Short mmCIF file of C-alpha atoms in Angstrom, two decimals:
data_model
loop_
_atom_site.label_atom_id
_atom_site.label_comp_id
_atom_site.label_asym_id
_atom_site.label_seq_id
_atom_site.Cartn_x
_atom_site.Cartn_y
_atom_site.Cartn_z
CA GLN A 1 20.38 18.38 -22.70
CA LYS A 2 18.51 15.72 -20.67
CA GLU A 3 15.33 16.47 -19.17
CA VAL A 4 16.37 15.71 -15.72
CA GLU A 5 20.01 16.48 -14.51
CA GLN A 6 21.40 15.12 -11.20
CA ASP A 7 24.89 15.20 -9.95
CA PRO A 8 25.79 11.40 -9.22
CA GLY A 9 27.91 12.07 -6.40
CA PRO A 10 29.34 10.60 -4.41
CA LEU A 11 28.32 13.18 -1.22
CA SER A 12 29.92 12.49 1.99
CA VAL A 13 28.92 14.32 4.98
CA PRO A 14 29.45 13.89 8.87
CA GLU A 15 26.75 12.43 10.85
CA GLY A 16 23.92 15.12 11.96
CA ALA A 17 24.91 17.42 9.35
CA ILE A 18 22.23 18.96 7.10
CA VAL A 19 22.39 17.53 3.46
CA SER A 20 21.25 19.33 0.43
CA LEU A 21 20.31 17.26 -2.84
CA ASN A 22 19.45 18.86 -5.94
CA CYS A 23 18.15 18.45 -9.46
CA THR A 24 17.55 20.57 -12.41
CA TYR A 25 15.12 20.01 -15.30
CA SER A 26 14.43 21.46 -18.89
CA ASN A 27 10.86 20.50 -19.34
CA SER A 28 8.71 23.49 -18.11
CA ALA A 29 5.61 21.33 -18.26
CA PHE A 30 6.74 19.19 -15.38
CA GLN A 31 4.18 19.76 -12.66
CA TYR A 32 4.79 16.82 -10.27
CA PHE A 33 8.00 16.22 -8.40
CA MET A 34 8.87 13.38 -6.36
CA TRP A 35 12.42 12.14 -4.09
CA TYR A 36 12.80 8.41 -3.95
CA ARG A 37 15.53 6.76 -1.81
CA GLN A 38 17.16 3.58 -2.91
CA TYR A 39 19.19 1.54 -0.79
CA SER A 40 21.68 -1.13 -2.44
CA ARG A 41 20.11 -4.12 -4.12
CA LYS A 42 16.56 -2.67 -3.37
CA GLY A 43 14.02 -1.06 -5.37
CA PRO A 44 13.36 2.82 -4.82
CA GLU A 45 10.99 4.18 -2.16
CA LEU A 46 9.23 7.39 -2.41
CA LEU A 47 10.14 9.63 0.40
CA MET A 48 8.63 13.30 -0.78
CA TYR A 49 6.09 14.21 -3.49
CA THR A 50 5.12 17.81 -4.20
CA TYR A 51 2.74 19.34 -6.75
CA SER A 52 3.99 22.82 -8.38
CA SER A 53 6.08 25.07 -6.66
CA GLY A 54 6.49 25.38 -2.96
CA ASN A 55 7.92 23.60 0.23
CA LYS A 56 6.80 20.31 1.93
CA GLU A 57 8.02 19.02 5.11
CA ASP A 58 7.80 15.65 6.66
CA GLY A 59 9.85 15.14 9.74
CA ARG A 60 13.69 15.50 8.98
CA PHE A 61 12.98 16.15 5.31
CA THR A 62 12.23 19.04 3.18
CA ALA A 63 11.34 19.22 -0.36
CA GLN A 64 11.50 22.31 -2.24
CA VAL A 65 10.63 23.24 -5.81
CA ASP A 66 11.23 26.68 -7.77
CA LYS A 67 9.29 26.04 -10.93
CA SER A 68 10.81 29.50 -12.19
CA SER A 69 14.37 28.45 -12.17
CA LYS A 70 13.46 24.75 -13.13
CA TYR A 71 15.16 23.49 -9.83
CA ILE A 72 14.34 21.11 -6.99
CA SER A 73 15.68 20.30 -3.90
CA LEU A 74 15.82 17.82 -0.97
CA PHE A 75 17.14 18.75 2.35
CA ILE A 76 17.71 16.36 5.20
CA ARG A 77 18.47 17.40 8.86
CA ASP A 78 20.21 15.73 11.23
CA SER A 79 21.48 13.24 9.19
CA GLN A 80 22.06 9.56 10.01
CA PRO A 81 24.17 6.89 8.91
CA SER A 82 20.90 5.06 7.87
CA ASP A 83 20.55 7.63 5.48
CA SER A 84 23.10 6.51 3.46
CA ALA A 85 21.84 5.75 0.22
CA THR A 86 21.13 7.20 -3.45
CA TYR A 87 18.58 9.64 -3.70
CA LEU A 88 16.57 9.99 -7.08
CA CYS A 89 14.70 12.90 -8.07
CA ALA A 90 11.53 12.23 -10.31
CA MET A 91 9.12 14.42 -12.16
CA SER A 92 5.93 14.09 -14.39
CA VAL A 93 3.70 16.30 -16.62
CA ARG A 94 0.45 14.71 -15.20
CA ARG A 95 -0.22 12.79 -12.24
CA ASP A 96 -1.25 9.82 -14.38
CA ASP A 97 1.77 10.23 -16.84
CA LYS A 98 5.24 8.18 -16.68
CA ILE A 99 7.67 9.92 -14.16
CA ILE A 100 11.13 10.93 -15.41
CA PHE A 101 14.04 9.92 -12.88
CA GLY A 102 17.38 11.57 -12.74
CA LYS A 103 20.57 9.41 -12.42
CA GLY A 104 20.51 9.72 -8.64
CA THR A 105 22.97 10.89 -6.01
CA ARG A 106 25.15 8.69 -3.95
CA LEU A 107 24.85 9.68 -0.32
CA HIS A 108 27.30 8.72 2.33
CA ILE A 109 26.73 9.74 6.16
CA LEU A 110 30.09 9.42 8.01
CA PRO A 111 29.73 8.01 11.67
CA ASP B 1 1.00 -7.28 3.75
CA ALA B 2 2.98 -8.68 0.76
CA GLY B 3 4.67 -5.99 -1.25
CA VAL B 4 5.72 -6.31 -4.62
CA THR B 5 7.40 -9.72 -5.51
CA GLN B 6 9.78 -10.31 -8.48
CA SER B 7 11.34 -13.41 -9.80
CA PRO B 8 14.03 -14.36 -10.29
CA THR B 9 16.28 -12.01 -8.32
CA HIS B 10 19.48 -12.70 -10.68
CA LEU B 11 19.70 -13.99 -14.25
CA ILE B 12 22.32 -14.82 -16.68
CA LYS B 13 21.56 -15.10 -20.04
CA THR B 14 23.64 -14.83 -23.48
CA ARG B 15 23.26 -12.52 -26.52
CA GLY B 16 20.41 -13.39 -28.74
CA GLN B 17 18.55 -15.42 -26.10
CA GLN B 18 15.08 -14.86 -24.80
CA VAL B 19 14.12 -13.78 -21.16
CA THR B 20 10.92 -13.86 -19.00
CA LEU B 21 10.87 -11.89 -15.79
CA ARG B 22 7.70 -11.87 -13.47
CA CYS B 23 6.06 -9.74 -10.66
CA SER B 24 3.24 -10.12 -8.35
CA PRO B 25 1.87 -6.33 -7.29
CA LYS B 26 1.35 -5.35 -3.86
CA SER B 27 -1.96 -6.75 -2.31
CA GLY B 28 -4.86 -4.74 -3.35
CA HIS B 29 -3.33 -3.43 -6.32
CA ASP B 30 -3.99 -3.62 -9.95
CA THR B 31 -1.59 -1.76 -12.00
CA VAL B 32 1.95 -2.82 -12.95
CA SER B 33 4.61 -0.75 -14.42
CA TRP B 34 8.21 -2.07 -15.38
CA TYR B 35 11.24 -0.10 -15.53
CA GLN B 36 15.11 -0.53 -16.59
CA GLN B 37 17.57 0.93 -14.47
CA ALA B 38 21.20 0.44 -15.85
CA LEU B 39 24.28 0.73 -13.79
CA GLY B 40 24.73 4.37 -12.44
CA GLN B 41 21.15 5.58 -13.73
CA GLY B 42 17.93 6.31 -12.96
CA PRO B 43 15.08 3.99 -13.69
CA GLN B 44 13.58 4.29 -17.29
CA PHE B 45 9.98 3.60 -17.95
CA ILE B 46 9.40 0.60 -20.37
CA PHE B 47 5.55 0.20 -20.09
CA GLN B 48 2.48 0.22 -17.71
CA TYR B 49 -0.21 -2.58 -17.74
CA TYR B 50 -3.94 -2.02 -16.19
CA GLU B 51 -6.92 -4.24 -16.80
CA GLU B 52 -4.71 -6.63 -18.67
CA GLU B 53 -3.68 -4.08 -21.50
CA GLU B 54 -0.64 -2.03 -22.20
CA ARG B 55 -1.77 1.72 -21.46
CA GLN B 56 1.46 3.72 -21.65
CA ARG B 57 4.86 2.61 -23.22
CA GLY B 58 8.34 4.49 -22.99
CA ASN B 59 11.07 4.49 -25.69
CA PHE B 60 11.82 1.04 -25.80
CA PRO B 61 11.96 -1.37 -28.84
CA ASP B 62 9.43 -3.92 -29.65
CA ARG B 63 11.58 -6.60 -28.46
CA PHE B 64 10.65 -5.58 -24.96
CA SER B 65 6.72 -7.00 -24.48
CA GLY B 66 4.59 -7.81 -21.49
CA HIS B 67 1.68 -9.24 -20.23
CA GLN B 68 -0.79 -8.95 -17.51
CA PHE B 69 -2.96 -11.83 -16.00
CA PRO B 70 -6.26 -11.82 -14.59
CA ASN B 71 -4.66 -12.00 -10.79
CA TYR B 72 -2.98 -8.54 -11.75
CA SER B 73 0.50 -10.45 -11.86
CA SER B 74 2.83 -9.43 -14.84
CA GLU B 75 5.58 -10.71 -17.20
CA LEU B 76 8.31 -8.76 -19.01
CA ASN B 77 9.90 -10.49 -22.12
CA VAL B 78 12.75 -9.63 -23.78
CA ASN B 79 13.62 -11.26 -27.19
CA ALA B 80 17.20 -11.10 -28.95
CA LEU B 81 19.04 -9.86 -25.87
CA LEU B 82 21.54 -7.39 -26.50
CA LEU B 83 24.54 -6.81 -24.26
CA GLY B 84 23.14 -3.18 -23.44
CA ASP B 85 20.21 -5.02 -22.10
CA SER B 86 22.05 -5.80 -19.10
CA ALA B 87 20.34 -4.00 -16.11
CA LEU B 88 18.20 -3.89 -13.05
CA TYR B 89 14.76 -4.63 -14.12
CA LEU B 90 12.35 -3.03 -11.50
CA CYS B 91 8.50 -3.53 -11.33
CA ALA B 92 6.17 -1.07 -9.78
CA SER B 93 2.54 -1.69 -8.68
CA SER B 94 -0.42 0.82 -8.08
CA LEU B 95 -3.83 1.19 -7.79
CA GLY B 96 -6.45 2.21 -10.93
CA GLY B 97 -3.70 2.58 -13.52
CA ALA B 98 -2.00 5.43 -11.19
CA LEU B 99 1.70 6.44 -11.55
CA GLY B 100 3.72 9.08 -9.76
CA GLU B 101 3.62 9.01 -6.12
CA LYS B 102 1.43 6.00 -5.94
CA LEU B 103 4.11 3.61 -7.07
CA PHE B 104 5.41 0.75 -5.03
CA PHE B 105 8.56 -0.90 -6.26
CA GLY B 106 9.85 -4.44 -5.81
CA SER B 107 13.74 -5.01 -5.43
CA GLY B 108 14.01 -5.81 -9.19
CA THR B 109 15.67 -8.73 -11.31
CA GLN B 110 19.25 -8.22 -12.08
CA LEU B 111 19.91 -9.21 -15.58
CA SER B 112 23.48 -10.07 -16.79
CA VAL B 113 23.77 -10.61 -20.56
CA LEU B 114 27.05 -12.26 -21.55
#
């Protein structure tokens, strides 16, 4: 079993829809959880960062962490064509530790 | 404010050759990490350099080595290239040895091994 599992997609949704992206993980020691967005031919850029369980909201983005289920989610409200990208979940045990990435989910927002 | 810059952007090599990739960190950053991203996969941590020393290393063979210069720029060297080394190589910079949410990524070097 891989440490971090993420459905690669692609996921296609109409503009304006709510998007739900998810990851599961096996290492219960993970405490720091991140979501990165990666456009084609670009490096990843950090979208959300969460410590331990709970929710965090930033504009149209909401990150949720459920440590009891080893499950994290990213919700995108009012999705836009510019949100079309690959979304990578990532996590680490300690703040200064290497981060482990999921495979990424390719998202297409249809105008 | 210059972000993380990597060179070259694309590179084609043949099996058995050696390659050197370069990275200049974001202005004000002193730490560089290198990642390998194979097609359809997430980035995998290779190693981190801080204060000109390798601080952490991922599960990569000794064929992968690096260096950090006094101006904080860094090089990634790969010897005896294999077909499986074909990937996007990402450099990320941060401050004070930080990882996690403090990382800023460059656009990467696309390496093709034939």
